[in-house]
Amino acid sequence: MSKQHEIKDVQPIRSLEKIEDMKWSLKKWCGERDYILFLLGINSGLRVGDLLKIKVSEIQGKQVVSLREGKTGKRRTIHLGNIYDELNAYIGTLNGSEWLFPSRKGQNPITRVQAYRQLNKAAQMVDMPDGIGTHTLRKTFGYWHYKQFRDIAELQNILNHAHPQITLRYIGITDEQIESNLKSFRL
């Protein structure tokens, strides 16, 4: 398989400091659109393909939205209260665009390839040697949701995975981390 077509197993961003670095880098080097894409991705757990299909009319002025996921066809409720102000300030700059993440060329949203390029550009600026992929946003959401609530069944449901093991592997919770947690577990 050629280097260009290798499938990269991306990981979640496990450091809050690196998440803040990425936010800074996206704002400085890429722009508000790409920053908001990252922010919405890590706070919603939606796939990048679903994020790119969001229309302004579906989300503007709302703290809770219901969107249909492309891969599963299932409806998903997204709570935006924690990023509402930033999201709506950004929407105010879109000058009537139909799409939440409009391309600078034409009337369409940006592509997955363009989203990937922008995310990697920002990652390179903050010394993330492995870079990141479009799934990094969803995996980061899953990782931090699990770290905060420790409810794998709930997260499995949110991410629409068939089994808890799929979810644990997806968010990068390894046997080593589970073992480490169990060593310090005491009631």
GROMACS .gro file of C-alpha atoms in nm:
model
  187
    1MET     CA    1   0.000   0.000   0.000
    2SER     CA    2   0.146   0.336  -0.094
    3LYS     CA    3   0.228   0.594   0.173
    4GLN     CA    4  -0.040   0.823   0.028
    5HIS     CA    5  -0.314   0.561   0.073
    6GLU     CA    6  -0.217   0.423   0.414
    7ILE     CA    7  -0.495   0.427   0.668
    8LYS     CA    8  -0.374   0.612   0.974
    9ASP     CA    9  -0.508   0.492   1.309
   10VAL     CA   10  -0.569   0.829   1.469
   11GLN     CA   11  -0.597   0.870   1.843
   12PRO     CA   12  -0.797   1.111   2.059
   13ILE     CA   13  -0.625   1.417   2.198
   14ARG     CA   14  -0.559   1.303   2.556
   15SER     CA   15  -0.418   1.630   2.687
   16LEU     CA   16  -0.635   1.931   2.773
   17GLU     CA   17  -0.330   2.146   2.708
   18LYS     CA   18  -0.301   2.006   2.353
   19ILE     CA   19  -0.672   2.072   2.297
   20GLU     CA   20  -0.618   2.435   2.398
   21ASP     CA   21  -0.307   2.448   2.176
   22MET     CA   22  -0.515   2.322   1.882
   23LYS     CA   23  -0.785   2.584   1.945
   24TRP     CA   24  -0.520   2.857   1.951
   25SER     CA   25  -0.348   2.724   1.638
   26LEU     CA   26  -0.673   2.693   1.443
   27LYS     CA   27  -0.768   3.052   1.529
   28LYS     CA   28  -0.422   3.188   1.447
   29TRP     CA   29  -0.325   2.986   1.139
   30CYS     CA   30  -0.650   2.862   0.986
   31GLY     CA   31  -0.938   3.090   1.080
   32GLU     CA   32  -1.264   3.099   1.269
   33ARG     CA   33  -1.442   2.847   1.045
   34ASP     CA   34  -1.187   2.575   1.116
   35TYR     CA   35  -1.174   2.662   1.486
   36ILE     CA   36  -1.554   2.628   1.512
   37LEU     CA   37  -1.541   2.298   1.320
   38PHE     CA   38  -1.292   2.166   1.577
   39LEU     CA   39  -1.490   2.310   1.870
   40LEU     CA   40  -1.821   2.164   1.751
   41GLY     CA   41  -1.657   1.831   1.670
   42ILE     CA   42  -1.496   1.780   2.011
   43ASN     CA   43  -1.811   1.895   2.192
   44SER     CA   44  -2.068   1.696   1.991
   45GLY     CA   45  -1.898   1.373   1.886
   46LEU     CA   46  -2.045   1.403   1.537
   47ARG     CA   47  -1.851   1.262   1.244
   48VAL     CA   48  -1.679   1.524   1.030
   49GLY     CA   49  -1.897   1.427   0.735
   50ASP     CA   50  -2.206   1.510   0.942
   51LEU     CA   51  -2.056   1.836   1.070
   52LEU     CA   52  -1.985   1.953   0.716
   53LYS     CA   53  -2.347   1.894   0.610
   54ILE     CA   54  -2.493   2.119   0.882
   55LYS     CA   55  -2.686   2.414   0.746
   56VAL     CA   56  -2.696   2.744   0.934
   57SER     CA   57  -3.079   2.722   0.946
   58GLU     CA   58  -3.058   2.393   1.140
   59ILE     CA   59  -2.847   2.533   1.420
   60GLN     CA   60  -2.873   2.913   1.441
   61GLY     CA   61  -3.008   3.042   1.772
   62LYS     CA   62  -3.056   2.690   1.912
   63GLN     CA   63  -2.900   2.538   2.221
   64VAL     CA   64  -3.032   2.190   2.141
   65VAL     CA   65  -3.059   2.050   1.789
   66SER     CA   66  -3.165   1.718   1.642
   67LEU     CA   67  -2.964   1.604   1.340
   68ARG     CA   68  -2.974   1.286   1.133
   69GLU     CA   69  -2.641   1.104   1.118
   70GLY     CA   70  -2.528   1.016   0.768
   71LYS     CA   71  -2.369   0.679   0.844
   72THR     CA   72  -2.639   0.534   1.069
   73GLY     CA   73  -2.941   0.736   0.956
   74LYS     CA   74  -3.032   0.777   1.324
   75ARG     CA   75  -3.139   1.106   1.477
   76ARG     CA   76  -2.901   1.250   1.730
   77THR     CA   77  -2.971   1.526   1.982
   78ILE     CA   78  -2.681   1.767   2.023
   79HIS     CA   79  -2.655   2.007   2.317
   80LEU     CA   80  -2.478   2.330   2.223
   81GLY     CA   81  -2.519   2.533   2.542
   82ASN     CA   82  -2.150   2.506   2.632
   83ILE     CA   83  -2.042   2.659   2.297
   84TYR     CA   84  -2.359   2.854   2.211
   85ASP     CA   85  -2.213   3.205   2.232
   86GLU     CA   86  -1.906   3.128   2.021
   87LEU     CA   87  -2.111   2.935   1.767
   88ASN     CA   88  -2.366   3.211   1.720
   89ALA     CA   89  -2.099   3.483   1.703
   90TYR     CA   90  -1.938   3.281   1.422
   91ILE     CA   91  -2.273   3.235   1.245
   92GLY     CA   92  -2.312   3.614   1.254
   93THR     CA   93  -2.000   3.643   1.036
   94LEU     CA   94  -2.123   3.408   0.762
   95ASN     CA   95  -2.306   3.673   0.559
   96GLY     CA   96  -2.604   3.460   0.464
   97SER     CA   97  -2.420   3.138   0.381
   98GLU     CA   98  -2.642   2.830   0.366
   99TRP     CA   99  -2.369   2.610   0.513
  100LEU     CA  100  -2.218   2.628   0.861
  101PHE     CA  101  -1.874   2.551   0.716
  102PRO     CA  102  -1.879   2.714   0.372
  103SER     CA  103  -1.606   2.671   0.118
  104ARG     CA  104  -1.432   2.987   0.005
  105LYS     CA  105  -1.487   2.857  -0.348
  106GLY     CA  106  -1.846   2.830  -0.464
  107GLN     CA  107  -2.165   2.767  -0.270
  108ASN     CA  108  -2.082   2.433  -0.107
  109PRO     CA  109  -1.946   2.335   0.234
  110ILE     CA  110  -1.578   2.252   0.265
  111THR     CA  111  -1.482   1.895   0.182
  112ARG     CA  112  -1.354   1.629   0.421
  113VAL     CA  113  -1.016   1.663   0.249
  114GLN     CA  114  -1.006   2.038   0.316
  115ALA     CA  115  -1.113   1.983   0.679
  116TYR     CA  116  -0.834   1.726   0.715
  117ARG     CA  117  -0.576   1.964   0.565
  118GLN     CA  118  -0.673   2.249   0.797
  119LEU     CA  119  -0.673   2.030   1.108
  120ASN     CA  120  -0.331   1.892   1.018
  121LYS     CA  121  -0.194   2.238   0.944
  122ALA     CA  122  -0.296   2.348   1.293
  123ALA     CA  123  -0.160   2.026   1.449
  124GLN     CA  124   0.181   2.079   1.287
  125MET     CA  125   0.200   2.430   1.432
  126VAL     CA  126   0.158   2.296   1.788
  127ASP     CA  127   0.397   2.004   1.763
  128MET     CA  128   0.162   1.710   1.735
  129PRO     CA  129   0.408   1.485   1.548
  130ASP     CA  130   0.151   1.219   1.461
  131GLY     CA  131  -0.083   1.483   1.324
  132ILE     CA  132  -0.453   1.430   1.350
  133GLY     CA  133  -0.726   1.295   1.129
  134THR     CA  134  -1.088   1.384   1.081
  135HIS     CA  135  -1.190   1.113   1.332
  136THR     CA  136  -0.971   1.272   1.600
  137LEU     CA  137  -1.252   1.515   1.689
  138ARG     CA  138  -1.508   1.239   1.749
  139LYS     CA  139  -1.254   1.022   1.933
  140THR     CA  140  -1.152   1.317   2.151
  141PHE     CA  141  -1.516   1.378   2.241
  142GLY     CA  142  -1.553   1.010   2.332
  143TYR     CA  143  -1.232   0.996   2.532
  144TRP     CA  144  -1.314   1.302   2.744
  145HIS     CA  145  -1.680   1.206   2.785
  146TYR     CA  146  -1.566   0.870   2.920
  147LYS     CA  147  -1.303   1.032   3.144
  148GLN     CA  148  -1.564   1.269   3.288
  149PHE     CA  149  -1.861   1.034   3.332
  150ARG     CA  150  -1.712   0.680   3.323
  151ASP     CA  151  -2.030   0.549   3.159
  152ILE     CA  152  -1.932   0.335   2.861
  153ALA     CA  153  -2.293   0.225   2.795
  154GLU     CA  154  -2.406   0.586   2.761
  155LEU     CA  155  -2.110   0.671   2.537
  156GLN     CA  156  -2.172   0.360   2.326
  157ASN     CA  157  -2.529   0.484   2.276
  158ILE     CA  158  -2.416   0.839   2.190
  159LEU     CA  159  -2.163   0.713   1.933
  160ASN     CA  160  -2.408   0.450   1.800
  161HIS     CA  161  -2.165   0.162   1.846
  162ALA     CA  162  -2.287  -0.198   1.859
  163HIS     CA  163  -2.072  -0.310   2.154
  164PRO     CA  164  -1.893  -0.145   2.449
  165GLN     CA  165  -1.561  -0.300   2.338
  166ILE     CA  166  -1.588  -0.116   2.005
  167THR     CA  167  -1.637   0.209   2.194
  168LEU     CA  168  -1.343   0.148   2.429
  169ARG     CA  169  -1.113   0.064   2.138
  170TYR     CA  170  -1.244   0.361   1.937
  171ILE     CA  171  -1.165   0.614   2.211
  172GLY     CA  172  -0.827   0.458   2.282
  173ILE     CA  173  -0.893   0.318   2.627
  174THR     CA  174  -0.643   0.035   2.626
  175ASP     CA  175  -0.608  -0.268   2.849
  176GLU     CA  176  -0.307  -0.097   3.006
  177GLN     CA  177  -0.517   0.204   3.107
  178ILE     CA  178  -0.793  -0.019   3.242
  179GLU     CA  179  -0.533  -0.219   3.439
  180SER     CA  180  -0.387   0.103   3.579
  181ASN     CA  181  -0.732   0.220   3.688
  182LEU     CA  182  -0.807  -0.112   3.856
  183LYS     CA  183  -0.481  -0.101   4.056
  184SER     CA  184  -0.590   0.218   4.228
  185PHE     CA  185  -0.959   0.123   4.259
  186ARG     CA  186  -1.084   0.089   4.615
  187LEU     CA  187  -1.427   0.118   4.776
   0.00000   0.00000   0.00000
